[in-house]
């Protein structure tokens, strides 16, 4: 082989390695199809909790307390956690004494769900699991009092449509019950977000998108080095008597 041939080979292998690293490690298969994402999570399910090293106190402060506070008037509310993985949010909420509600975890990966099921020893009766795709949730419109989706939108084929799907199933709050209608989700930030074109929003873009989806009480703030946490609330839109008359 000539020197140029060898250099070409080294360059080719390097470019291929970078591409594979980008697509499989950073994007976690997000551009290759939902089945690739699911396959990768099925493969890594047994290592997921060890890789993430969740810290109970940090999780309580950033997720558990804010959610519980918003649900104080309805402590028996149901939270639907989309892309629940190994049941991270269920563990957080099971530790919150003031929350006595149920959690329904939804995920596409059977192995992530199996670990979620196995680890939910202390709160099995309050935790149910559904294997389903976040892009087409098996829930009726406006049926879930609270919807959460952590660290997952960027892995969906179309995060914009995925976000709309979360809001579709969310039950709106009304004057009699302000503890419903909460959405809690995440948006990838930092340098890795730049390697996920079309899969993330800037903070302003996300704010606009949540407003377009008719959410109020929007609050987006930094959560971890690589994620923002985004809150919003779906509220029944009041139909004025003149609008009612116009609809008749
Ligand atoms: C980084 S994990 C986050 C898990 C959990 N929410 C957490 O914060 O630990 C991403 C999860 O999204 C799930 N997921 C990815 N694409 C999905 C889809 N289209 N429908 C349902 N779940 C999906 C994966 O199986 C995985 O469990």
mmCIF file of C-alpha atoms and ligand atoms in Angstrom, residues 28 34 37-38 41 48 52 54 81-86 88 106-109 112 132-135 149-152 155-157 227, ligand 1:
data_model
loop_
_atom_site.group_PDB
_atom_site.id
_atom_site.type_symbol
_atom_site.label_atom_id
_atom_site.label_comp_id
_atom_site.label_asym_id
_atom_site.label_seq_id
_atom_site.Cartn_x
_atom_site.Cartn_y
_atom_site.Cartn_z
ATOM 1 C CA UNK A 28 -27.884 7.554 21.291
ATOM 2 C CA UNK A 34 -36.775 4.717 17.324
ATOM 3 C CA UNK A 37 -32.735 4.069 20.454
ATOM 4 C CA UNK A 38 -34.774 1.296 22.071
ATOM 5 C CA UNK A 41 -31.446 1.266 25.974
ATOM 6 C CA UNK A 48 -28.133 2.589 33.503
ATOM 7 C CA UNK A 52 -26.310 7.883 36.178
ATOM 8 C CA UNK A 54 -28.613 9.476 40.983
ATOM 9 C CA UNK A 81 -43.963 9.728 33.496
ATOM 10 C CA UNK A 82 -43.118 9.358 29.823
ATOM 11 C CA UNK A 83 -39.795 7.654 28.967
ATOM 12 C CA UNK A 84 -39.659 6.577 32.583
ATOM 13 C CA UNK A 85 -36.548 4.427 32.080
ATOM 14 C CA UNK A 86 -35.666 2.561 35.262
ATOM 15 C CA UNK A 88 -36.203 7.407 38.418
ATOM 16 C CA UNK A 106 -44.252 4.685 30.055
ATOM 17 C CA UNK A 107 -41.242 3.546 28.042
ATOM 18 C CA UNK A 108 -40.465 1.734 24.806
ATOM 19 C CA UNK A 109 -37.596 -0.313 26.218
ATOM 20 C CA UNK A 112 -35.610 -0.521 31.215
ATOM 21 C CA UNK A 132 -45.506 2.337 24.542
ATOM 22 C CA UNK A 133 -44.044 4.923 22.195
ATOM 23 C CA UNK A 134 -43.874 8.494 23.434
ATOM 24 C CA UNK A 135 -44.789 9.712 19.942
ATOM 25 C CA UNK A 149 -40.698 13.427 30.661
ATOM 26 C CA UNK A 150 -37.080 13.644 31.765
ATOM 27 C CA UNK A 151 -33.972 13.364 29.593
ATOM 28 C CA UNK A 152 -35.803 11.898 26.636
ATOM 29 C CA UNK A 155 -34.169 10.925 21.457
ATOM 30 C CA UNK A 156 -37.572 11.116 19.788
ATOM 31 C CA UNK A 157 -37.845 11.178 15.984
ATOM 32 C CA UNK A 227 -30.116 19.877 30.792
HETATM 33 C C1 LIG B 1 -31.931 8.930 29.243
HETATM 34 S S1 LIG B 1 -33.238 7.795 29.506
HETATM 35 C C2 LIG B 1 -34.217 8.727 30.666
HETATM 36 C C3 LIG B 1 -34.972 7.819 31.587
HETATM 37 C C4 LIG B 1 -35.626 8.538 32.780
HETATM 38 N N1 LIG B 1 -36.617 9.490 32.347
HETATM 39 C C5 LIG B 1 -34.564 9.199 33.596
HETATM 40 O O1 LIG B 1 -34.543 10.433 33.663
HETATM 41 O O2 LIG B 1 -33.724 8.486 34.151
HETATM 42 C C6 LIG B 1 -34.205 7.915 28.034
HETATM 43 C C7 LIG B 1 -35.394 6.966 28.048
HETATM 44 O O3 LIG B 1 -36.230 7.290 26.948
HETATM 45 C C8 LIG B 1 -36.770 6.092 26.442
HETATM 46 N N2 LIG B 1 -37.245 6.361 25.084
HETATM 47 C C9 LIG B 1 -36.515 6.778 24.035
HETATM 48 N N3 LIG B 1 -37.303 6.919 22.957
HETATM 49 C C10 LIG B 1 -38.559 6.582 23.345
HETATM 50 C C11 LIG B 1 -39.818 6.542 22.692
HETATM 51 N N4 LIG B 1 -39.937 6.865 21.392
HETATM 52 N N5 LIG B 1 -40.899 6.174 23.389
HETATM 53 C C12 LIG B 1 -40.800 5.828 24.702
HETATM 54 N N6 LIG B 1 -39.630 5.845 25.383
HETATM 55 C C13 LIG B 1 -38.525 6.234 24.716
HETATM 56 C C14 LIG B 1 -35.598 5.129 26.496
HETATM 57 O O4 LIG B 1 -36.010 3.789 26.394
HETATM 58 C C15 LIG B 1 -35.006 5.498 27.853
HETATM 59 O O5 LIG B 1 -35.573 4.712 28.883
#
